[in-house]
mmCIF file of C-alpha atoms in Angstrom:
data_model
loop_
_atom_site.group_PDB
_atom_site.id
_atom_site.type_symbol
_atom_site.label_atom_id
_atom_site.label_comp_id
_atom_site.label_asym_id
_atom_site.label_seq_id
_atom_site.Cartn_x
_atom_site.Cartn_y
_atom_site.Cartn_z
ATOM 1 C CA MET A 1 -47.876 59.066 -24.095
ATOM 2 C CA LYS A 2 -46.609 57.039 -21.181
ATOM 3 C CA ASN A 3 -50.153 56.056 -20.229
ATOM 4 C CA ILE A 4 -50.816 54.835 -23.760
ATOM 5 C CA LEU A 5 -47.671 52.688 -23.723
ATOM 6 C CA MET A 6 -48.568 51.226 -20.338
ATOM 7 C CA ASP A 7 -52.069 50.402 -21.541
ATOM 8 C CA GLU A 8 -50.651 48.630 -24.578
ATOM 9 C CA LYS A 9 -48.265 46.595 -22.402
ATOM 10 C CA THR A 10 -51.101 45.680 -20.057
ATOM 11 C CA GLU A 11 -53.280 44.544 -22.936
ATOM 12 C CA THR A 12 -50.383 42.535 -24.352
ATOM 13 C CA ALA A 13 -49.754 40.856 -20.965
ATOM 14 C CA LEU A 14 -53.426 40.073 -20.533
ATOM 15 C CA GLY A 15 -53.565 38.642 -24.019
ATOM 16 C CA SER A 16 -50.488 36.544 -23.338
ATOM 17 C CA ASN A 17 -51.959 35.243 -20.067
ATOM 18 C CA GLY A 18 -55.181 34.422 -21.853
ATOM 19 C CA ASN A 19 -53.332 32.497 -24.540
ATOM 20 C CA ASN A 20 -51.302 30.595 -21.909
ATOM 21 C CA LYS A 21 -54.462 29.728 -20.035
ATOM 22 C CA ALA A 22 -56.134 28.477 -23.180
ATOM 23 C CA SER A 23 -53.014 26.510 -24.084
ATOM 24 C CA ASN A 24 -52.936 24.893 -20.620
ATOM 25 C CA GLU A 25 -56.594 23.976 -20.894
ATOM 26 C CA ASP A 26 -56.007 22.399 -24.305
ATOM 27 C CA GLU A 27 -53.042 20.457 -22.950
ATOM 28 C CA LEU A 28 -55.120 19.231 -20.023
ATOM 29 C CA LYS A 29 -57.926 18.164 -22.377
ATOM 30 C CA ARG A 30 -55.455 16.231 -24.538
ATOM 31 C CA LYS A 31 -54.074 14.431 -21.461
ATOM 32 C CA VAL A 32 -57.593 13.583 -20.270
ATOM 33 C CA ILE A 33 -58.515 12.242 -23.718
ATOM 34 C CA PHE A 34 -55.283 10.239 -23.875
ATOM 35 C CA LEU A 35 -55.814 8.722 -20.419
ATOM 36 C CA SER A 36 -59.451 8.026 -21.238
ATOM 37 C CA GLY A 37 -58.345 6.140 -24.333
ATOM 38 C CA ILE A 38 -55.916 4.055 -22.279
ATOM 39 C CA PHE A 39 -58.585 3.340 -19.669
ATOM 40 C CA LYS A 40 -61.172 2.345 -22.326
ATOM 41 C CA GLN A 41 -58.692 0.038 -24.020
ATOM 42 C CA ILE A 42 -57.758 -1.628 -20.732
ATOM 43 C CA TRP A 43 -61.411 -1.730 -19.615
ATOM 44 C CA GLY A 44 -62.216 -3.785 -22.669
ATOM 45 C CA TRP A 45 -60.005 -6.524 -21.256
ATOM 46 C CA LYS A 46 -61.317 -6.199 -17.684
ATOM 47 C CA LYS A 47 -62.539 -9.783 -17.530
ATOM 48 C CA GLN A 48 -59.167 -11.242 -18.506
ATOM 49 C CA ILE A 49 -57.319 -8.864 -16.149
ATOM 50 C CA ILE A 50 -59.580 -9.803 -13.215
ATOM 51 C CA ILE A 51 -59.132 -13.531 -13.919
ATOM 52 C CA ILE A 52 -55.339 -13.237 -14.168
ATOM 53 C CA ASN A 53 -54.953 -11.162 -11.003
ATOM 54 C CA SER A 54 -57.367 -13.384 -9.091
ATOM 55 C CA ALA A 55 -55.247 -16.383 -10.043
ATOM 56 C CA VAL A 56 -52.095 -14.512 -8.986
ATOM 57 C CA ALA A 57 -53.733 -13.573 -5.660
ATOM 58 C CA ILE A 58 -54.782 -17.178 -4.966
ATOM 59 C CA ALA A 59 -51.325 -18.499 -5.865
ATOM 60 C CA ALA A 60 -49.602 -15.825 -3.758
ATOM 61 C CA VAL A 61 -51.813 -16.453 -0.729
ATOM 62 C CA SER A 62 -51.279 -20.223 -1.002
ATOM 63 C CA PHE A 63 -47.527 -19.772 -1.302
ATOM 64 C CA LEU A 64 -47.341 -17.349 1.646
ATOM 65 C CA LEU A 65 -49.477 -19.577 3.867
ATOM 66 C CA PHE A 66 -47.916 -22.959 3.126
ATOM 67 C CA PHE A 67 -44.352 -22.288 1.948
ATOM 68 C CA VAL A 68 -43.196 -19.093 3.690
ATOM 69 C CA ASP A 69 -42.357 -19.855 7.315
ATOM 70 C CA PRO A 70 -42.608 -17.153 9.965
ATOM 71 C CA TYR A 71 -39.515 -16.155 11.905
ATOM 72 C CA TYR A 72 -39.001 -14.732 15.372
ATOM 73 C CA GLU A 73 -36.426 -12.365 16.797
ATOM 74 C CA SER A 74 -34.955 -12.266 20.275
ATOM 75 C CA SER A 75 -32.524 -9.628 21.535
ATOM 76 C CA ILE A 76 -30.121 -9.308 24.426
ATOM 77 C CA VAL A 77 -28.476 -6.053 25.514
ATOM 78 C CA ILE A 78 -24.821 -6.042 26.635
ATOM 79 C CA LEU A 79 -23.667 -3.055 28.656
ATOM 80 C CA PRO A 80 -20.161 -1.558 28.390
ATOM 81 C CA GLU A 81 -17.690 -2.335 31.164
ATOM 82 C CA PHE A 82 -15.837 0.228 33.225
ATOM 83 C CA GLY A 83 -13.165 0.179 35.891
ATOM 84 C CA ASN A 84 -11.393 -3.102 36.645
ATOM 85 C CA ASN A 85 -13.240 -5.138 34.040
ATOM 86 C CA ALA A 86 -12.391 -2.621 31.328
ATOM 87 C CA THR A 87 -8.735 -2.809 32.359
ATOM 88 C CA THR A 88 -8.851 -6.581 32.152
ATOM 89 C CA LEU A 89 -10.379 -6.399 28.678
ATOM 90 C CA SER A 90 -7.494 -4.279 27.439
ATOM 91 C CA GLY A 91 -5.357 -7.345 28.026
ATOM 92 C CA ILE A 92 -7.949 -9.653 26.481
ATOM 93 C CA SER A 93 -7.960 -7.597 23.293
ATOM 94 C CA ASN A 94 -4.329 -8.604 22.850
ATOM 95 C CA LEU A 95 -5.396 -12.238 22.979
ATOM 96 C CA ALA A 96 -8.283 -11.821 20.544
ATOM 97 C CA SER A 97 -5.909 -12.854 17.776
ATOM 98 C CA ILE A 98 -6.713 -16.404 18.914
ATOM 99 C CA ALA A 99 -10.058 -15.903 17.188
ATOM 100 C CA GLY A 100 -8.356 -14.464 14.099
ATOM 101 C CA LEU A 101 -9.246 -10.859 14.939
ATOM 102 C CA ASN A 102 -7.187 -7.687 14.973
ATOM 103 C CA LEU A 103 -9.064 -5.362 17.309
ATOM 104 C CA GLY A 104 -6.529 -2.638 18.045
ATOM 105 C CA GLU A 105 -7.815 0.029 20.413
ATOM 106 C CA ALA A 106 -11.555 -0.473 20.949
ATOM 107 C CA ALA A 107 -14.239 -0.154 23.593
ATOM 108 C CA PRO A 108 -15.185 -3.398 25.412
ATOM 109 C CA THR A 109 -18.497 -3.752 23.568
ATOM 110 C CA GLU A 110 -16.747 -3.167 20.231
ATOM 111 C CA ILE A 111 -14.440 -6.048 21.144
ATOM 112 C CA TYR A 112 -17.515 -8.126 21.994
ATOM 113 C CA GLU A 113 -19.116 -7.298 18.636
ATOM 114 C CA ASN A 114 -16.103 -8.634 16.754
ATOM 115 C CA LEU A 115 -15.765 -11.708 18.942
ATOM 116 C CA ILE A 116 -19.459 -12.667 18.709
ATOM 117 C CA LEU A 117 -19.148 -13.292 14.958
ATOM 118 C CA SER A 118 -15.973 -15.368 15.323
ATOM 119 C CA GLU A 119 -15.640 -19.145 15.170
ATOM 120 C CA ALA A 120 -14.177 -19.191 18.676
ATOM 121 C CA VAL A 121 -17.492 -17.974 20.130
ATOM 122 C CA LEU A 122 -20.018 -19.425 17.658
ATOM 123 C CA GLU A 123 -18.590 -22.949 17.827
ATOM 124 C CA GLN A 124 -20.237 -23.519 21.211
ATOM 125 C CA VAL A 125 -23.448 -21.909 19.911
ATOM 126 C CA ILE A 126 -23.594 -24.189 16.866
ATOM 127 C CA TYR A 127 -22.817 -27.455 18.646
ATOM 128 C CA LYS A 128 -25.013 -26.888 21.705
ATOM 129 C CA LYS A 129 -28.159 -29.043 21.903
ATOM 130 C CA TYR A 130 -31.475 -27.162 21.814
ATOM 131 C CA ASN A 131 -35.046 -28.270 22.506
ATOM 132 C CA THR A 132 -37.194 -27.389 19.486
ATOM 133 C CA LYS A 133 -40.758 -27.889 18.278
ATOM 134 C CA GLU A 134 -39.644 -29.409 14.982
ATOM 135 C CA PHE A 135 -37.642 -32.273 16.531
ATOM 136 C CA SER A 136 -38.663 -34.594 19.340
ATOM 137 C CA LYS A 137 -35.119 -34.785 20.731
ATOM 138 C CA SER A 138 -32.640 -31.999 21.390
ATOM 139 C CA VAL A 139 -30.519 -31.107 18.351
ATOM 140 C CA ASN A 140 -27.664 -28.763 17.508
ATOM 141 C CA LEU A 141 -27.978 -26.135 14.791
ATOM 142 C CA ILE A 142 -26.315 -28.355 12.175
ATOM 143 C CA GLU A 143 -28.966 -31.011 12.784
ATOM 144 C CA TYR A 144 -31.741 -28.419 13.008
ATOM 145 C CA TYR A 145 -30.964 -26.949 9.585
ATOM 146 C CA GLU A 146 -30.286 -30.467 8.228
ATOM 147 C CA VAL A 147 -27.043 -29.362 6.588
ATOM 148 C CA GLU A 148 -25.242 -31.788 4.291
ATOM 149 C CA PRO A 149 -21.588 -31.545 3.165
ATOM 150 C CA GLN A 150 -21.062 -30.065 -0.291
ATOM 151 C CA GLU A 151 -18.243 -32.460 -1.148
ATOM 152 C CA ALA A 152 -17.651 -36.046 -0.090
ATOM 153 C CA GLY A 153 -14.629 -36.662 2.099
ATOM 154 C CA ASP A 154 -13.541 -38.103 5.410
ATOM 155 C CA LYS A 155 -15.718 -37.571 8.478
ATOM 156 C CA GLN A 156 -13.660 -34.671 9.808
ATOM 157 C CA SER A 157 -13.771 -32.851 6.474
ATOM 158 C CA GLU A 158 -17.535 -33.316 6.131
ATOM 159 C CA GLU A 159 -18.140 -32.096 9.696
ATOM 160 C CA ARG A 160 -16.023 -29.033 8.982
ATOM 161 C CA GLN A 161 -18.034 -28.282 5.826
ATOM 162 C CA LYS A 162 -21.325 -28.529 7.720
ATOM 163 C CA PHE A 163 -20.016 -26.329 10.519
ATOM 164 C CA LEU A 164 -18.846 -23.643 8.080
ATOM 165 C CA LYS A 165 -22.202 -23.711 6.287
ATOM 166 C CA VAL A 166 -24.144 -23.058 9.506
ATOM 167 C CA PHE A 167 -21.522 -20.514 10.579
ATOM 168 C CA GLU A 168 -22.070 -18.661 7.300
ATOM 169 C CA VAL A 169 -25.859 -18.718 7.743
ATOM 170 C CA LEU A 170 -25.617 -17.344 11.286
ATOM 171 C CA THR A 171 -23.143 -14.559 10.554
ATOM 172 C CA GLU A 172 -24.786 -13.411 7.320
ATOM 173 C CA SER A 173 -28.501 -13.548 8.087
ATOM 174 C CA LYS A 174 -29.367 -14.853 11.556
ATOM 175 C CA ILE A 175 -27.269 -12.768 13.965
ATOM 176 C CA GLU A 176 -27.259 -8.981 13.942
ATOM 177 C CA THR A 177 -25.158 -6.766 16.203
ATOM 178 C CA LYS A 178 -25.635 -3.053 16.731
ATOM 179 C CA ILE A 179 -23.687 -0.604 18.920
ATOM 180 C CA GLU A 180 -25.088 2.752 19.980
ATOM 181 C CA LYS A 181 -22.494 5.385 19.158
ATOM 182 C CA LEU A 182 -22.877 7.455 22.324
ATOM 183 C CA THR A 183 -23.512 4.861 25.036
ATOM 184 C CA LYS A 184 -21.550 1.979 23.430
ATOM 185 C CA ILE A 185 -24.406 -0.362 24.391
ATOM 186 C CA LEU A 186 -24.343 -3.522 22.265
ATOM 187 C CA THR A 187 -27.589 -5.157 21.139
ATOM 188 C CA VAL A 188 -27.423 -8.709 19.775
ATOM 189 C CA THR A 189 -30.502 -9.832 17.820
ATOM 190 C CA VAL A 190 -31.044 -13.443 16.744
ATOM 191 C CA GLU A 191 -33.557 -14.515 14.095
ATOM 192 C CA MET A 192 -34.866 -18.087 14.152
ATOM 193 C CA PRO A 193 -37.935 -20.033 12.913
ATOM 194 C CA GLU A 194 -38.960 -20.666 16.551
ATOM 195 C CA SER A 195 -39.301 -18.063 19.296
ATOM 196 C CA LYS A 196 -37.780 -20.203 22.063
ATOM 197 C CA LEU A 197 -34.899 -21.229 19.827
ATOM 198 C CA ALA A 198 -34.153 -17.569 19.055
ATOM 199 C CA ALA A 199 -34.007 -16.755 22.782
ATOM 200 C CA ASP A 200 -31.899 -19.843 23.569
ATOM 201 C CA VAL A 201 -29.397 -19.032 20.823
ATOM 202 C CA ALA A 202 -29.132 -15.395 21.967
ATOM 203 C CA ASN A 203 -28.462 -16.469 25.560
ATOM 204 C CA THR A 204 -25.965 -19.094 24.402
ATOM 205 C CA ILE A 205 -24.064 -16.457 22.416
ATOM 206 C CA VAL A 206 -23.579 -14.382 25.576
ATOM 207 C CA GLU A 207 -22.692 -17.494 27.582
ATOM 208 C CA SER A 208 -20.128 -18.584 24.981
ATOM 209 C CA LEU A 209 -18.671 -15.075 24.768
ATOM 210 C CA ASP A 210 -18.356 -14.938 28.560
ATOM 211 C CA ASN A 211 -16.628 -18.344 28.624
ATOM 212 C CA TYR A 212 -14.246 -17.246 25.896
ATOM 213 C CA LEU A 213 -13.361 -14.040 27.749
ATOM 214 C CA ARG A 214 -12.822 -15.896 31.018
ATOM 215 C CA THR A 215 -10.562 -18.415 29.290
ATOM 216 C CA SER A 216 -8.692 -15.605 27.565
ATOM 217 C CA ARG A 217 -8.347 -13.736 30.844
ATOM 218 C CA LYS A 218 -6.936 -16.831 32.522
ATOM 219 C CA SER A 219 -4.618 -17.426 29.585
ATOM 220 C CA PHE A 220 -3.492 -13.800 29.683
ATOM 221 C CA ALA A 221 -2.959 -14.002 33.452
ATOM 222 C CA GLY A 222 -1.023 -17.253 32.970
ATOM 223 C CA GLN A 223 1.248 -15.609 30.410
ATOM 224 C CA GLN A 224 1.708 -12.662 32.767
ATOM 225 C CA ARG A 225 2.556 -14.979 35.656
ATOM 226 C CA PHE A 226 5.082 -16.880 33.538
ATOM 227 C CA TYR A 227 6.776 -13.654 32.433
ATOM 228 C CA ILE A 228 6.759 -12.137 35.955
ATOM 229 C CA GLU A 229 8.203 -15.292 37.527
ATOM 230 C CA LYS A 230 10.978 -15.294 34.945
ATOM 231 C CA ARG A 231 11.607 -11.598 35.510
ATOM 232 C CA ILE A 232 11.603 -12.020 39.316
ATOM 233 C CA SER A 233 14.282 -14.684 38.983
ATOM 234 C CA GLN A 234 16.407 -12.304 36.898
ATOM 235 C CA VAL A 235 15.852 -9.349 39.256
ATOM 236 C CA LYS A 236 16.586 -11.533 42.270
ATOM 237 C CA ASP A 237 19.956 -12.430 40.783
ATOM 238 C CA SER A 238 20.642 -8.772 39.955
ATOM 239 C CA LEU A 239 19.671 -7.744 43.500
ATOM 240 C CA SER A 240 21.919 -10.399 45.002
ATOM 241 C CA ILE A 241 24.848 -9.217 42.862
ATOM 242 C CA ALA A 242 24.214 -5.562 43.813
ATOM 243 C CA GLU A 243 24.025 -6.445 47.534
ATOM 244 C CA ASN A 244 27.251 -8.459 47.342
ATOM 245 C CA LYS A 245 29.031 -5.570 45.642
ATOM 246 C CA LEU A 246 27.856 -3.148 48.340
ATOM 247 C CA ARG A 247 28.879 -5.530 51.144
ATOM 248 C CA TYR A 248 32.279 -6.158 49.562
ATOM 249 C CA PHE A 249 32.809 -2.392 49.190
ATOM 250 C CA ARG A 250 31.945 -1.726 52.842
ATOM 251 C CA ASP A 251 34.165 -4.571 54.053
ATOM 252 C CA ARG A 252 37.125 -3.013 52.259
ATOM 253 C CA ASN A 253 36.284 0.609 53.061
ATOM 254 C CA ARG A 254 35.247 1.064 56.681
ATOM 255 C CA ILE A 255 35.537 4.869 56.650
ATOM 256 C CA VAL A 256 34.130 6.556 53.546
ATOM 257 C CA ASP A 257 33.037 9.941 54.953
ATOM 258 C CA GLN A 258 36.522 11.388 54.649
ATOM 259 C CA SER A 259 36.850 10.470 50.941
ATOM 260 C CA PRO A 260 34.444 12.070 48.441
ATOM 261 C CA ASN A 261 35.217 9.433 45.803
ATOM 262 C CA LEU A 262 34.514 6.558 48.182
ATOM 263 C CA PHE A 263 31.323 8.253 49.373
ATOM 264 C CA MET A 264 30.084 8.684 45.791
ATOM 265 C CA GLU A 265 30.893 5.057 44.967
ATOM 266 C CA GLN A 266 29.002 3.860 48.046
ATOM 267 C CA SER A 267 25.994 6.053 47.084
ATOM 268 C CA ARG A 268 25.995 4.580 43.585
ATOM 269 C CA LEU A 269 26.074 1.013 44.923
ATOM 270 C CA MET A 270 23.318 1.750 47.456
ATOM 271 C CA ARG A 271 21.168 3.351 44.757
ATOM 272 C CA ASN A 272 21.541 0.266 42.572
ATOM 273 C CA VAL A 273 20.473 -1.958 45.476
ATOM 274 C CA GLU A 274 17.418 0.255 46.161
ATOM 275 C CA ILE A 275 16.382 0.176 42.495
ATOM 276 C CA GLN A 276 16.629 -3.605 42.338
ATOM 277 C CA GLN A 277 14.711 -3.895 45.620
ATOM 278 C CA ALA A 278 11.894 -1.635 44.323
ATOM 279 C CA VAL A 279 11.624 -3.642 41.092
ATOM 280 C CA PHE A 280 11.607 -6.900 43.056
ATOM 281 C CA VAL A 281 8.835 -5.694 45.407
ATOM 282 C CA GLU A 282 6.671 -4.423 42.518
ATOM 283 C CA LEU A 283 7.089 -7.643 40.534
ATOM 284 C CA THR A 284 6.143 -9.666 43.606
ATOM 285 C CA LYS A 285 2.901 -7.653 43.898
ATOM 286 C CA GLN A 286 2.135 -8.154 40.204
ATOM 287 C CA LEU A 287 2.794 -11.880 40.547
ATOM 288 C CA GLU A 288 0.168 -12.171 43.276
ATOM 289 C CA ILE A 289 -2.356 -10.237 41.152
ATOM 290 C CA ALA A 290 -1.669 -12.503 38.148
ATOM 291 C CA LYS A 291 -2.149 -15.605 40.312
ATOM 292 C CA ILE A 292 -5.505 -14.276 41.548
ATOM 293 C CA ASP A 293 -6.643 -13.455 37.983
ATOM 294 C CA GLU A 294 -5.592 -16.912 36.841
ATOM 295 C CA ILE A 295 -7.923 -18.669 39.270
ATOM 296 C CA LYS A 296 -10.690 -16.035 39.258
ATOM 297 C CA ASP A 297 -13.875 -17.281 37.579
ATOM 298 C CA THR A 298 -16.206 -14.294 37.890
ATOM 299 C CA PRO A 299 -18.389 -13.387 34.876
ATOM 300 C CA VAL A 300 -16.990 -10.820 32.478
ATOM 301 C CA ILE A 301 -20.117 -9.942 30.480
ATOM 302 C CA ASN A 302 -22.523 -7.412 31.971
ATOM 303 C CA PHE A 303 -25.904 -7.776 30.258
ATOM 304 C CA ARG A 304 -29.224 -6.144 31.083
ATOM 305 C CA GLU A 305 -31.341 -9.322 31.170
ATOM 306 C CA GLU A 306 -31.593 -12.693 29.476
ATOM 307 C CA ALA A 307 -33.296 -12.939 26.099
ATOM 308 C CA LYS A 308 -36.968 -13.927 26.324
ATOM 309 C CA ASP A 309 -39.254 -15.879 24.005
ATOM 310 C CA SER A 310 -40.853 -13.580 21.462
ATOM 311 C CA VAL A 311 -44.660 -13.706 21.590
ATOM 312 C CA LEU A 312 -45.204 -12.032 18.223
ATOM 313 C CA LYS A 313 -43.500 -13.114 15.021
ATOM 314 C CA ALA A 314 -41.026 -10.678 13.493
ATOM 315 C CA GLY A 315 -41.933 -11.545 9.930
ATOM 316 C CA PRO A 316 -42.436 -11.984 7.132
ATOM 317 C CA SER A 317 -45.228 -9.432 6.611
ATOM 318 C CA ARG A 318 -47.533 -11.523 4.435
ATOM 319 C CA LEU A 319 -49.955 -8.648 3.823
ATOM 320 C CA LYS A 320 -47.148 -6.390 2.647
ATOM 321 C CA ILE A 321 -45.726 -9.053 0.321
ATOM 322 C CA LEU A 322 -49.208 -9.830 -1.055
ATOM 323 C CA SER A 323 -49.895 -6.127 -1.693
ATOM 324 C CA ILE A 324 -46.627 -5.722 -3.597
ATOM 325 C CA LEU A 325 -47.249 -8.846 -5.682
ATOM 326 C CA LEU A 326 -50.802 -7.779 -6.568
ATOM 327 C CA PHE A 327 -49.663 -4.279 -7.478
ATOM 328 C CA LEU A 328 -46.968 -5.643 -9.795
ATOM 329 C CA SER A 329 -49.395 -8.180 -11.261
ATOM 330 C CA ILE A 330 -52.014 -5.506 -12.028
ATOM 331 C CA MET A 331 -49.434 -3.189 -13.583
ATOM 332 C CA ILE A 332 -47.946 -5.937 -15.761
ATOM 333 C CA SER A 333 -51.317 -7.321 -16.888
ATOM 334 C CA CYS A 334 -52.695 -3.852 -17.717
ATOM 335 C CA SER A 335 -49.531 -2.980 -19.633
ATOM 336 C CA TYR A 336 -49.716 -6.238 -21.538
ATOM 337 C CA TYR A 337 -53.335 -5.750 -22.698
ATOM 338 C CA TYR A 338 -52.723 -2.102 -23.538
ATOM 339 C CA PHE A 339 -49.783 -2.955 -25.799
ATOM 340 C CA LYS A 340 -51.317 -6.208 -27.051
ATOM 341 C CA PRO A 341 -52.532 -4.804 -30.435
ATOM 342 C CA GLN A 342 -49.099 -3.324 -31.158
ATOM 343 C CA LEU A 343 -47.416 -6.565 -30.133
ATOM 344 C CA GLN A 344 -49.728 -8.609 -32.385
ATOM 345 C CA LYS A 345 -48.962 -6.331 -35.340
ATOM 346 C CA TYR A 346 -45.257 -6.554 -34.637
ATOM 347 C CA PHE A 347 -45.226 -10.361 -34.436
ATOM 348 C CA SER A 348 -47.386 -10.680 -37.565
ATOM 349 C CA LEU A 349 -44.901 -8.510 -39.480
ATOM 350 C CA VAL A 350 -42.031 -10.616 -38.174
ATOM 351 C CA LYS A 351 -43.771 -13.809 -39.334
ATOM 352 C CA GLN A 352 -44.427 -12.333 -42.782
ATOM 353 C CA ASN A 353 -40.794 -11.327 -43.142
ATOM 354 C CA ILE A 354 -39.658 -14.795 -42.125
ATOM 355 C CA LYS A 355 -41.937 -16.376 -44.762
#
């Protein structure tokens, strides 16, 4: 009995599989017929499709060759600072507010990344004169991009408008900064229409950043010196008062060993003098360090090597753009001729209804 039931189930399963297989084959045939119909309908318009896409290809090639300018990229790698320079930069980060930045606690290269895209650093980059292929004389970036003010005004206002326009172009599309998470190495990449200009701008960015940091370091050292000198004057007065009190006490009390109270008072006065002396000595040391930092003019930025002229263009990829345009053109033209009969019927019905 069990064998009979199993045989029936097996036959049923085989029959079901056979039906599914036949159904799948029918579905596949229907899809093939449907696709064949689409292909035949489109193939009937092959001449028009070839003409249209040939025209698109010619127009695209002409546009890419004559109107799309190549651009070049040049990069410079800035290494993180350690030791004394890193300590100095912790003070510089407090002065970064001059550039309108709030850096908080950050690694040196993270501070650099924020400063590079600030007006304080890019002002020198924008106004520096560069030798270019496009102009016979050296020009700054405002002159190179031939920027005009958006609104008429006095000369200062118009110059400010042109500066902000170039500043916006640089920060949004021409300068890219990237920090490696583990090593904190900062890479600055500049994109320009000319390879030499890209390298010159990249090197000028580092030069301007270094100048800014040196100036900030000197300013910070100057503020430190001013504060320390003021504090030394106050401590000197406090030390003089403490010494006078101790001398006055000893003049009046020649023998203090026999009186515990007098001995304790003398110890307190001596301790106050020692504290004031220690503070005075330490402040004097710090004053000398601040004076040295104020006149020191050593470079702050540690970079791997100067940016070089790029031999190969970075873009645009004309072949890639042309391939995308042709693909879209073929898809649109094929879709149009496939749906053309339906569209003609639809528009004819619309015209009849309007009449």
